[in-house]
Amino acid sequence: MMRLARAIAISAVLFAGSAYADTCSSVEALGYINVTRPLSLAYLEEQSQYWSTSCSALKPECIIFPKTTEEVSTVVKLLYNSTEKFAVKSGGHNPNNGFASVDGAPLIVTEHLDQSDLDPATGIVDVGPGNRLDGISAKLQGTGWTFVGGRIGNTGVGGLVLGGGLSYMSTQYGWAASSVLEYTVVLANGTIAKVSKDSYPDFFKALKGGGNNFGIVTNYRLQAYRQANIWGGNLVFLRTPDKDTKLLKAVRDWTEYNTDDKASVIVTAERANLNVVDSWIIFLFYDGPSPPAGLFKNFTDVGPTLNTCRERTYADLMAFSNWVVVKGSVVQIATETIPLPSAENKVKVMDALHAHWRNVSSTTLAVPGIVASIAWQPFPKKIAEQAKRLSPDLIDADDDVDKIIIEMNYSFIPQTEYNRMADTMETTYSGVRNRVVGWQADGTLPDTYLPVFMNYGFYRQDYFGRLKPQSRALAKRVAESVDPTGFFRDRTGGWRP
């Protein structure tokens, strides 16, 4: 009877048409889906959960909190019969305005789609987009299974997996998306589809790196993997020019020579107002209680001021990592992918790119609250090999050349600086790109495919334009098939094929 009553209510609202011109009122009229309006505590709390205050400053007309796939379907049907813009939010870690945030229109938040249903015999787990990585790791703690997630606990599952998802365990298992076995997707017309490699192979591939172009994913059926305690933490170095040279050499050499797939590093440099902070922070990870002796010697020999690495649970590492989220700031993130230079060309390439970053970031150090960072993230051939082994994806990274994914971040307090800092960000990443293209042309670097990694992409970067033409064509073909009216293309933010 409850289902029948809801069906009648939905039909009545849809039939009313223009009488319910806005989706917020239409959903409220149904009476069973949670809707909050401005000034309510739930609304204010949810708006505070974005990583960037520029996203929090966009004020949705209402925030809708569906609890089931069917409720998401109902909301989408109502939106489909309107002309409103909208946004969908998982964890709110994407700082690009309008991608997971919206002004004056409905915001769908997946917070209550937080299922984590594990089959302890097979390790297959159903994960909802309302989970954050620290939450899902805590739920799996003690089961003997882990998921291939990201590196910062506060990150939402939805955006991470749809963008591909780079993990500490990527050399073992590829992208986070590589372990998805099936997606539950609400399409533009409200239809609910189960998408797997067998049911819809092109759609399945397009969802792995295709972002929010095809529907709202309400469940990720993932293959989890066996895991006991791990080892990890940070090394902190006070910056000197000598340490710059040594740590850039260390991450270059590591990317080429490391053969232990259980090990992972991220090498970051951080600067804050007027160089009050000027440091290196290295993230180390080993998928086991202790790394082999000397495995991370390249980094520890440089002489860290602080070392927090120890045996711990994966859940503890995820929770510990949240210190990197700078609360109360505008955040801008961009990325570039570079081929690994030879040892002979390390100074010409990596030292020059790092000097470029320091030169540009120096122009920002008087901006209130500024924190500028660059992360050098090894992307050895093994990651691409494992991704191809497990499941085809839209990124389709080649396994011919070792690479490094560079992440560039600026966080700052005044929102009035947003456009000026966006120009500075463009100068930062385009300077990297232009140098790399030049070095590829003169033979300093290999001429290889270098996609933009979606999870770190800046809104001005051409994500789909940097994919292989066949990948972009597949994404466009799938989008036109499952969303022929351009519902997601035209009415919500994101990159479009």
Short mmCIF file of C-alpha atoms in Angstrom, two decimals:
data_model
loop_
_atom_site.label_atom_id
_atom_site.label_comp_id
_atom_site.label_asym_id
_atom_site.label_seq_id
_atom_site.Cartn_x
_atom_site.Cartn_y
_atom_site.Cartn_z
CA MET A 1 0.00 0.00 0.00
CA MET A 2 2.86 2.38 0.81
CA ARG A 3 4.37 1.89 -2.67
CA LEU A 4 0.98 2.38 -4.31
CA ALA A 5 0.41 5.60 -2.36
CA ARG A 6 3.80 6.92 -3.39
CA ALA A 7 3.20 6.03 -7.03
CA ILE A 8 -0.10 7.90 -6.95
CA ALA A 9 1.58 10.92 -5.32
CA ILE A 10 4.37 10.97 -7.92
CA SER A 11 1.86 10.66 -10.77
CA ALA A 12 -0.21 13.50 -9.34
CA VAL A 13 2.80 15.80 -9.06
CA LEU A 14 4.01 14.95 -12.57
CA PHE A 15 0.53 15.39 -13.99
CA ALA A 16 0.20 18.77 -12.35
CA GLY A 17 3.01 19.99 -14.64
CA SER A 18 3.37 23.72 -14.52
CA ALA A 19 1.41 23.93 -11.27
CA TYR A 20 4.59 22.65 -9.66
CA ALA A 21 7.06 24.73 -11.62
CA ASP A 22 10.00 24.17 -9.29
CA THR A 23 11.39 20.79 -8.26
CA CYS A 24 11.96 21.75 -4.64
CA SER A 25 8.25 22.37 -4.09
CA SER A 26 7.34 19.27 -6.08
CA VAL A 27 9.54 17.03 -3.95
CA GLU A 28 8.23 18.64 -0.77
CA ALA A 29 4.67 17.97 -1.96
CA LEU A 30 5.41 14.24 -2.06
CA GLY A 31 5.93 14.27 1.69
CA TYR A 32 8.45 11.45 2.08
CA ILE A 33 11.76 12.73 0.62
CA ASN A 34 13.78 14.98 2.90
CA VAL A 35 14.09 18.55 1.60
CA THR A 36 15.80 21.41 3.43
CA ARG A 37 15.62 25.12 2.70
CA PRO A 38 18.02 28.01 3.39
CA LEU A 39 18.51 28.95 7.06
CA SER A 40 17.66 25.45 8.29
CA LEU A 41 20.43 23.80 10.31
CA ALA A 42 20.62 20.81 7.95
CA TYR A 43 21.00 23.13 4.95
CA LEU A 44 23.72 25.20 6.60
CA GLU A 45 25.59 22.12 7.79
CA GLU A 46 25.54 20.52 4.35
CA GLN A 47 26.74 23.71 2.66
CA SER A 48 29.71 23.81 5.05
CA GLN A 49 30.93 20.41 3.85
CA TYR A 50 32.50 21.54 0.58
CA TRP A 51 36.28 21.60 0.42
CA SER A 52 36.11 25.06 -1.19
CA THR A 53 34.20 27.98 0.30
CA SER A 54 33.57 29.18 -3.26
CA CYS A 55 31.24 26.19 -3.62
CA SER A 56 29.66 26.84 -0.22
CA ALA A 57 28.95 30.41 -1.37
CA LEU A 58 26.67 29.10 -4.11
CA LYS A 59 23.25 28.82 -2.47
CA PRO A 60 20.92 26.11 -3.81
CA GLU A 61 17.22 26.80 -3.72
CA CYS A 62 16.88 23.66 -1.64
CA ILE A 63 18.90 20.57 -0.74
CA ILE A 64 17.28 17.19 -1.41
CA PHE A 65 18.41 14.12 0.54
CA PRO A 66 17.12 10.94 -1.15
CA LYS A 67 17.54 7.72 0.84
CA THR A 68 17.11 5.14 -1.93
CA THR A 69 17.70 4.67 -5.64
CA GLU A 70 13.94 4.90 -6.16
CA GLU A 71 13.84 8.29 -4.45
CA VAL A 72 16.67 9.52 -6.68
CA SER A 73 14.64 8.31 -9.66
CA THR A 74 11.62 10.25 -8.46
CA VAL A 75 13.63 13.46 -8.05
CA VAL A 76 15.19 13.06 -11.50
CA LYS A 77 11.76 12.56 -13.09
CA LEU A 78 10.57 15.80 -11.52
CA LEU A 79 13.70 17.64 -12.64
CA TYR A 80 13.32 16.21 -16.13
CA ASN A 81 9.87 17.79 -16.37
CA SER A 82 11.24 21.20 -15.38
CA THR A 83 13.81 23.51 -16.94
CA GLU A 84 15.91 24.04 -13.82
CA LYS A 85 19.63 23.68 -13.38
CA PHE A 86 20.74 21.27 -10.66
CA ALA A 87 23.80 19.63 -9.12
CA VAL A 88 24.61 16.31 -7.47
CA LYS A 89 26.97 16.11 -4.51
CA SER A 90 28.76 13.10 -3.06
CA GLY A 91 31.52 14.37 -0.75
CA GLY A 92 31.90 17.90 -2.11
CA HIS A 93 35.65 17.60 -2.67
CA ASN A 94 35.54 18.89 -6.25
CA PRO A 95 36.33 22.61 -5.89
CA ASN A 96 35.18 23.66 -9.38
CA ASN A 97 32.15 25.90 -8.94
CA GLY A 98 29.00 24.35 -10.37
CA PHE A 99 30.34 20.81 -10.72
CA ALA A 100 28.88 19.55 -7.44
CA SER A 101 27.37 22.85 -6.33
CA VAL A 102 24.66 25.13 -7.67
CA ASP A 103 23.20 28.58 -7.11
CA GLY A 104 19.43 29.14 -6.94
CA ALA A 105 18.46 25.62 -8.05
CA PRO A 106 18.07 22.15 -6.49
CA LEU A 107 21.05 20.31 -5.05
CA ILE A 108 20.80 16.53 -4.71
CA VAL A 109 22.99 15.21 -1.90
CA THR A 110 23.71 11.47 -1.72
CA GLU A 111 24.69 11.52 1.96
CA HIS A 112 22.02 8.98 2.96
CA LEU A 113 23.00 6.57 0.19
CA ASP A 114 25.75 5.34 2.47
CA GLN A 115 25.35 1.58 2.18
CA SER A 116 28.38 -0.65 2.64
CA ASP A 117 27.19 -4.23 2.22
CA LEU A 118 30.05 -6.74 2.14
CA ASP A 119 29.93 -10.40 1.17
CA PRO A 120 32.69 -11.69 3.48
CA ALA A 121 33.18 -14.82 1.38
CA THR A 122 33.84 -13.08 -1.97
CA GLY A 123 34.87 -9.57 -0.97
CA ILE A 124 32.22 -8.07 -3.21
CA VAL A 125 30.87 -4.93 -1.57
CA ASP A 126 28.01 -2.60 -2.48
CA VAL A 127 29.06 0.96 -1.72
CA GLY A 128 26.85 4.04 -1.91
CA PRO A 129 28.07 7.45 -3.10
CA GLY A 130 27.15 8.93 0.28
CA ASN A 131 30.24 7.32 1.82
CA ARG A 132 33.47 9.16 2.33
CA LEU A 133 36.70 7.18 2.20
CA ASP A 134 37.36 7.39 5.92
CA GLY A 135 33.81 6.22 6.60
CA ILE A 136 33.91 3.25 4.25
CA SER A 137 37.34 2.19 5.51
CA ALA A 138 36.02 2.31 9.09
CA LYS A 139 33.04 0.17 8.09
CA LEU A 140 35.32 -2.43 6.51
CA GLN A 141 37.78 -2.36 9.39
CA GLY A 142 38.09 -5.81 10.96
CA THR A 143 36.60 -7.69 8.00
CA GLY A 144 39.96 -8.51 6.40
CA TRP A 145 38.91 -6.71 3.20
CA THR A 146 39.74 -3.28 1.83
CA PHE A 147 38.64 -1.15 -1.10
CA VAL A 148 40.78 0.62 -3.68
CA GLY A 149 40.03 4.18 -2.64
CA GLY A 150 41.86 7.49 -2.71
CA ARG A 151 44.39 8.90 -0.29
CA ILE A 152 42.43 11.54 1.67
CA GLY A 153 39.75 10.24 4.02
CA ASN A 154 37.31 13.13 3.57
CA THR A 155 36.97 12.42 -0.17
CA GLY A 156 33.53 11.28 -1.37
CA VAL A 157 33.24 7.92 -3.10
CA GLY A 158 31.06 9.19 -5.98
CA GLY A 159 33.34 11.81 -7.49
CA LEU A 160 36.46 9.76 -6.84
CA VAL A 161 35.31 6.64 -8.70
CA LEU A 162 33.61 8.42 -11.60
CA GLY A 163 36.87 10.30 -12.25
CA GLY A 164 38.98 7.14 -12.15
CA GLY A 165 40.46 7.37 -8.68
CA LEU A 166 44.19 7.14 -7.96
CA SER A 167 44.99 4.99 -4.93
CA TYR A 168 47.88 3.94 -2.74
CA MET A 169 47.07 0.47 -4.09
CA SER A 170 46.95 1.40 -7.79
CA THR A 171 50.14 -0.50 -8.66
CA GLN A 172 48.33 -3.61 -7.41
CA TYR A 173 44.80 -2.95 -8.66
CA GLY A 174 44.73 -0.02 -11.10
CA TRP A 175 42.29 2.85 -10.73
CA ALA A 176 39.59 2.80 -8.06
CA ALA A 177 37.18 2.47 -10.99
CA SER A 178 39.03 -0.65 -12.20
CA SER A 179 37.47 -2.66 -9.38
CA VAL A 180 33.85 -1.67 -10.11
CA LEU A 181 31.86 -4.74 -11.20
CA GLU A 182 28.49 -3.05 -11.64
CA TYR A 183 26.94 0.40 -11.40
CA THR A 184 23.35 1.19 -10.44
CA VAL A 185 22.51 4.31 -12.44
CA VAL A 186 19.49 6.59 -12.56
CA LEU A 187 19.24 7.85 -16.14
CA ALA A 188 17.97 11.22 -17.33
CA ASN A 189 14.37 10.03 -17.67
CA GLY A 190 14.41 8.39 -14.23
CA THR A 191 14.96 4.85 -15.49
CA ILE A 192 17.11 2.70 -13.21
CA ALA A 193 19.80 0.67 -15.00
CA LYS A 194 22.25 -1.97 -13.81
CA VAL A 195 25.39 -1.43 -15.86
CA SER A 196 28.10 -4.08 -16.11
CA LYS A 197 30.61 -5.28 -18.71
CA ASP A 198 28.08 -7.90 -19.81
CA SER A 199 24.89 -5.84 -19.85
CA TYR A 200 26.13 -2.56 -21.39
CA PRO A 201 29.87 -2.82 -22.17
CA ASP A 202 30.26 0.63 -23.76
CA PHE A 203 28.28 2.32 -20.99
CA PHE A 204 30.31 0.39 -18.40
CA LYS A 205 33.56 1.63 -19.92
CA ALA A 206 32.31 5.21 -20.23
CA LEU A 207 31.46 5.35 -16.51
CA LYS A 208 35.10 4.62 -15.68
CA GLY A 209 36.53 8.09 -16.09
CA GLY A 210 33.49 9.71 -17.70
CA GLY A 211 32.33 11.81 -14.75
CA ASN A 212 28.72 12.92 -14.39
CA ASN A 213 27.70 12.78 -18.05
CA PHE A 214 25.48 9.71 -18.06
CA GLY A 215 23.35 9.54 -14.94
CA ILE A 216 23.42 9.51 -11.15
CA VAL A 217 25.19 6.45 -9.76
CA THR A 218 23.49 5.26 -6.57
CA ASN A 219 25.51 2.09 -5.97
CA TYR A 220 28.98 0.86 -6.85
CA ARG A 221 29.41 -2.90 -6.69
CA LEU A 222 33.14 -3.26 -6.08
CA GLN A 223 35.64 -6.05 -5.74
CA ALA A 224 37.42 -5.60 -2.42
CA TYR A 225 40.81 -7.15 -1.66
CA ARG A 226 42.39 -8.88 1.32
CA GLN A 227 44.25 -6.59 3.69
CA ALA A 228 45.55 -6.69 7.27
CA ASN A 229 47.41 -3.84 8.96
CA ILE A 230 49.33 -1.44 6.76
CA TRP A 231 52.26 0.93 7.30
CA GLY A 232 52.18 4.60 6.45
CA GLY A 233 52.39 8.23 7.41
CA ASN A 234 54.38 11.34 6.51
CA LEU A 235 57.93 12.58 6.35
CA VAL A 236 58.27 16.35 6.82
CA PHE A 237 61.30 18.33 5.62
CA LEU A 238 62.11 22.00 6.06
CA ARG A 239 62.79 23.20 2.54
CA THR A 240 66.25 24.08 1.25
CA PRO A 241 67.40 24.22 -2.39
CA ASP A 242 69.55 21.16 -1.70
CA LYS A 243 66.52 19.20 -0.48
CA ASP A 244 64.58 20.26 -3.59
CA THR A 245 67.21 18.60 -5.77
CA LYS A 246 67.46 15.47 -3.65
CA LEU A 247 63.72 14.88 -3.27
CA LEU A 248 62.99 15.49 -6.96
CA LYS A 249 65.71 12.97 -7.80
CA ALA A 250 64.27 10.54 -5.24
CA VAL A 251 60.75 10.59 -6.70
CA ARG A 252 62.09 10.33 -10.27
CA ASP A 253 64.25 7.33 -9.40
CA TRP A 254 61.48 5.71 -7.36
CA THR A 255 59.05 5.89 -10.28
CA GLU A 256 61.51 4.08 -12.54
CA TYR A 257 63.08 1.54 -10.22
CA ASN A 258 60.57 0.53 -7.55
CA THR A 259 59.38 -3.05 -8.13
CA ASP A 260 57.36 -3.55 -4.94
CA ASP A 261 53.72 -3.13 -5.96
CA LYS A 262 52.64 -2.81 -2.32
CA ALA A 263 54.54 0.47 -1.91
CA SER A 264 53.44 3.98 -2.83
CA VAL A 265 54.68 7.56 -2.39
CA ILE A 266 53.42 11.09 -2.95
CA VAL A 267 55.99 13.87 -2.81
CA THR A 268 54.56 17.33 -2.06
CA ALA A 269 56.00 20.79 -1.57
CA GLU A 270 54.02 23.34 0.45
CA ARG A 271 54.31 27.13 0.78
CA ALA A 272 52.23 29.53 2.88
CA ASN A 273 51.99 33.29 3.48
CA LEU A 274 55.33 35.06 3.01
CA ASN A 275 57.14 31.70 3.24
CA VAL A 276 56.23 31.24 6.91
CA VAL A 277 55.80 27.64 5.75
CA ASP A 278 58.16 26.32 3.08
CA SER A 279 58.44 22.58 3.35
CA TRP A 280 58.24 19.17 1.76
CA ILE A 281 55.74 16.60 3.01
CA ILE A 282 56.11 13.04 1.75
CA PHE A 283 53.27 10.50 1.99
CA LEU A 284 54.53 6.92 2.34
CA PHE A 285 52.41 3.76 2.18
CA TYR A 286 53.07 0.04 2.35
CA ASP A 287 50.35 -2.59 2.08
CA GLY A 288 51.67 -4.65 4.96
CA PRO A 289 52.70 -4.09 8.59
CA SER A 290 56.27 -3.10 7.71
CA PRO A 291 58.12 -2.29 4.47
CA PRO A 292 61.27 -4.17 3.52
CA ALA A 293 64.40 -2.56 4.92
CA GLY A 294 65.68 0.26 2.76
CA LEU A 295 62.61 0.42 0.50
CA PHE A 296 62.08 4.15 1.14
CA LYS A 297 65.78 4.94 1.63
CA ASN A 298 65.74 7.49 -1.22
CA PHE A 299 63.48 9.67 0.92
CA THR A 300 64.55 8.94 4.49
CA ASP A 301 68.21 9.59 3.63
CA VAL A 302 67.36 13.22 2.84
CA GLY A 303 66.83 13.74 6.58
CA PRO A 304 63.22 14.45 7.59
CA THR A 305 62.49 16.74 10.52
CA LEU A 306 59.42 14.65 11.41
CA ASN A 307 58.49 11.03 10.66
CA THR A 308 54.95 9.81 11.50
CA CYS A 309 55.16 6.50 9.63
CA ARG A 310 54.18 3.39 11.59
CA GLU A 311 52.10 0.24 11.46
CA ARG A 312 48.40 1.10 11.64
CA THR A 313 45.03 0.14 10.21
CA TYR A 314 44.01 1.46 6.82
CA ALA A 315 41.05 3.16 8.51
CA ASP A 316 43.45 4.96 10.83
CA LEU A 317 45.55 6.15 7.88
CA MET A 318 42.46 7.48 6.10
CA ALA A 319 41.35 9.38 9.20
CA PHE A 320 44.88 10.65 9.82
CA SER A 321 45.13 12.02 6.26
CA ASN A 322 42.36 14.58 6.73
CA TRP A 323 44.80 17.19 8.02
CA VAL A 324 45.39 18.14 4.36
CA VAL A 325 41.88 19.57 3.96
CA VAL A 326 42.23 23.34 4.51
CA LYS A 327 38.97 24.42 6.14
CA GLY A 328 37.48 27.84 5.51
CA SER A 329 39.37 28.47 2.26
CA VAL A 330 38.73 28.79 -1.42
CA VAL A 331 40.42 25.85 -3.11
CA GLN A 332 41.60 25.53 -6.71
CA ILE A 333 43.18 22.34 -8.08
CA ALA A 334 44.73 21.58 -11.46
CA THR A 335 46.86 18.81 -12.90
CA GLU A 336 49.24 17.80 -15.62
CA THR A 337 50.73 14.45 -16.60
CA ILE A 338 54.37 14.27 -17.67
CA PRO A 339 56.52 11.46 -19.06
CA LEU A 340 59.24 10.40 -16.63
CA PRO A 341 62.49 12.05 -17.72
CA SER A 342 65.69 10.04 -17.99
CA ALA A 343 68.19 10.39 -15.17
CA GLU A 344 70.29 12.55 -17.48
CA ASN A 345 67.39 14.94 -18.12
CA LYS A 346 66.08 15.05 -14.56
CA VAL A 347 67.42 18.53 -13.83
CA LYS A 348 66.33 19.89 -17.20
CA VAL A 349 62.77 18.64 -16.69
CA MET A 350 61.81 18.13 -13.06
CA ASP A 351 63.98 20.81 -11.50
CA ALA A 352 62.85 23.27 -14.18
CA LEU A 353 59.16 22.45 -13.65
CA HIS A 354 59.56 22.80 -9.91
CA ALA A 355 61.33 26.12 -10.38
CA HIS A 356 58.43 27.25 -12.60
CA TRP A 357 55.98 26.34 -9.82
CA ARG A 358 58.04 28.23 -7.23
CA ASN A 359 58.28 31.29 -9.49
CA VAL A 360 54.52 31.45 -10.10
CA SER A 361 53.53 30.58 -6.52
CA SER A 362 55.87 33.33 -5.26
CA THR A 363 53.48 35.86 -6.80
CA THR A 364 50.68 34.61 -4.52
CA LEU A 365 52.38 34.69 -1.12
CA ALA A 366 50.77 37.97 -0.04
CA VAL A 367 47.23 36.67 -0.69
CA PRO A 368 45.54 36.21 2.72
CA GLY A 369 45.54 32.61 3.87
CA ILE A 370 47.47 31.35 0.85
CA VAL A 371 48.74 27.79 0.82
CA ALA A 372 50.37 26.77 -2.46
CA SER A 373 51.32 23.16 -3.05
CA ILE A 374 52.57 20.84 -5.76
CA ALA A 375 52.40 17.05 -5.58
CA TRP A 376 54.61 14.74 -7.62
CA GLN A 377 52.73 11.44 -7.88
CA PRO A 378 54.44 8.45 -9.53
CA PHE A 379 52.40 6.80 -12.28
CA PRO A 380 54.57 3.82 -13.25
CA LYS A 381 53.64 1.62 -16.19
CA LYS A 382 52.37 -1.01 -13.74
CA ILE A 383 49.31 1.09 -12.88
CA ALA A 384 48.21 1.22 -16.51
CA GLU A 385 48.94 -2.50 -16.87
CA GLN A 386 46.76 -3.36 -13.88
CA ALA A 387 43.93 -1.09 -15.03
CA LYS A 388 43.91 -2.76 -18.45
CA ARG A 389 44.01 -6.20 -16.85
CA LEU A 390 41.01 -5.59 -14.62
CA SER A 391 38.63 -3.56 -16.76
CA PRO A 392 38.71 -1.21 -19.78
CA ASP A 393 38.24 2.46 -18.91
CA LEU A 394 37.81 5.76 -20.69
CA ILE A 395 41.22 7.04 -19.56
CA ASP A 396 42.95 4.16 -21.37
CA ALA A 397 46.40 5.06 -20.02
CA ASP A 398 49.25 3.59 -22.05
CA ASP A 399 51.71 1.25 -20.37
CA ASP A 400 54.64 2.18 -22.63
CA VAL A 401 56.23 4.93 -20.53
CA ASP A 402 56.48 5.66 -16.80
CA LYS A 403 54.79 8.96 -15.95
CA ILE A 404 54.23 11.37 -13.09
CA ILE A 405 50.87 13.00 -12.34
CA ILE A 406 51.40 16.50 -10.98
CA GLU A 407 48.74 18.09 -8.79
CA MET A 408 48.85 21.87 -8.22
CA ASN A 409 46.78 23.46 -5.45
CA TYR A 410 46.10 26.99 -4.30
CA SER A 411 43.95 27.65 -1.24
CA PHE A 412 43.25 31.15 0.06
CA ILE A 413 40.65 33.03 2.07
CA PRO A 414 39.20 36.00 0.08
CA GLN A 415 36.61 34.91 -2.46
CA THR A 416 37.25 38.21 -4.23
CA GLU A 417 40.56 36.70 -5.35
CA TYR A 418 38.86 33.79 -7.15
CA ASN A 419 39.26 35.00 -10.75
CA ARG A 420 42.74 36.39 -10.29
CA MET A 421 43.89 33.15 -8.67
CA ALA A 422 42.21 31.17 -11.45
CA ASP A 423 44.40 33.07 -13.91
CA THR A 424 47.42 32.27 -11.74
CA MET A 425 46.43 28.60 -11.72
CA GLU A 426 46.17 28.63 -15.50
CA THR A 427 49.63 30.16 -15.71
CA THR A 428 50.89 27.40 -13.41
CA TYR A 429 49.54 24.35 -15.24
CA SER A 430 49.89 25.76 -18.77
CA GLY A 431 53.53 26.52 -18.01
CA VAL A 432 54.04 22.86 -17.17
CA ARG A 433 52.16 21.72 -20.26
CA ASN A 434 53.95 24.04 -22.67
CA ARG A 435 57.36 22.99 -21.40
CA VAL A 436 56.49 19.30 -21.66
CA VAL A 437 55.19 19.66 -25.23
CA GLY A 438 58.40 21.48 -26.17
CA TRP A 439 60.55 18.78 -24.62
CA GLN A 440 58.57 16.11 -26.45
CA ALA A 441 59.17 17.96 -29.72
CA ASP A 442 62.95 18.17 -29.22
CA GLY A 443 63.31 14.60 -27.94
CA THR A 444 64.05 15.44 -24.30
CA LEU A 445 60.88 13.56 -23.29
CA PRO A 446 59.09 10.64 -24.99
CA ASP A 447 56.19 11.56 -27.26
CA THR A 448 53.46 9.65 -25.44
CA TYR A 449 49.78 10.07 -24.58
CA LEU A 450 49.29 12.35 -21.56
CA PRO A 451 45.67 12.61 -20.36
CA VAL A 452 44.39 15.08 -17.80
CA PHE A 453 43.46 13.22 -14.61
CA MET A 454 39.83 14.17 -13.94
CA ASN A 455 39.95 14.03 -10.14
CA TYR A 456 42.48 16.88 -10.11
CA GLY A 457 41.22 18.74 -13.17
CA PHE A 458 40.68 22.51 -13.23
CA TYR A 459 37.49 23.71 -14.87
CA ARG A 460 39.44 25.49 -17.63
CA GLN A 461 41.28 22.31 -18.61
CA ASP A 462 39.97 20.29 -21.55
CA TYR A 463 39.51 16.87 -19.97
CA PHE A 464 37.81 15.15 -22.91
CA GLY A 465 39.98 16.90 -25.45
CA ARG A 466 43.03 15.31 -23.85
CA LEU A 467 41.62 11.77 -24.03
CA LYS A 468 42.28 9.55 -27.01
CA PRO A 469 39.87 10.42 -29.87
CA GLN A 470 38.23 7.00 -29.69
CA SER A 471 37.58 7.42 -25.96
CA ARG A 472 36.02 10.82 -26.46
CA ALA A 473 33.89 9.46 -29.31
CA LEU A 474 32.71 6.56 -27.15
CA ALA A 475 31.76 8.92 -24.30
CA LYS A 476 29.84 11.16 -26.70
CA ARG A 477 28.07 8.19 -28.27
CA VAL A 478 27.05 6.76 -24.89
CA ALA A 479 25.86 10.16 -23.63
CA GLU A 480 23.70 10.66 -26.71
CA SER A 481 22.28 7.15 -26.28
CA VAL A 482 21.37 7.31 -22.58
CA ASP A 483 20.64 11.05 -22.42
CA PRO A 484 19.39 12.07 -25.88
CA THR A 485 17.87 15.37 -24.69
CA GLY A 486 21.11 16.55 -23.04
CA PHE A 487 19.63 16.64 -19.54
CA PHE A 488 22.99 16.21 -17.80
CA ARG A 489 24.97 17.97 -20.53
CA ASP A 490 22.98 21.19 -20.41
CA ARG A 491 21.64 21.44 -16.89
CA THR A 492 24.46 20.54 -14.56
CA GLY A 493 28.17 21.37 -14.43
CA GLY A 494 31.19 19.30 -15.44
CA TRP A 495 33.35 18.43 -18.43
CA ARG A 496 31.49 17.35 -21.57
CA PRO A 497 32.63 15.05 -24.41
#
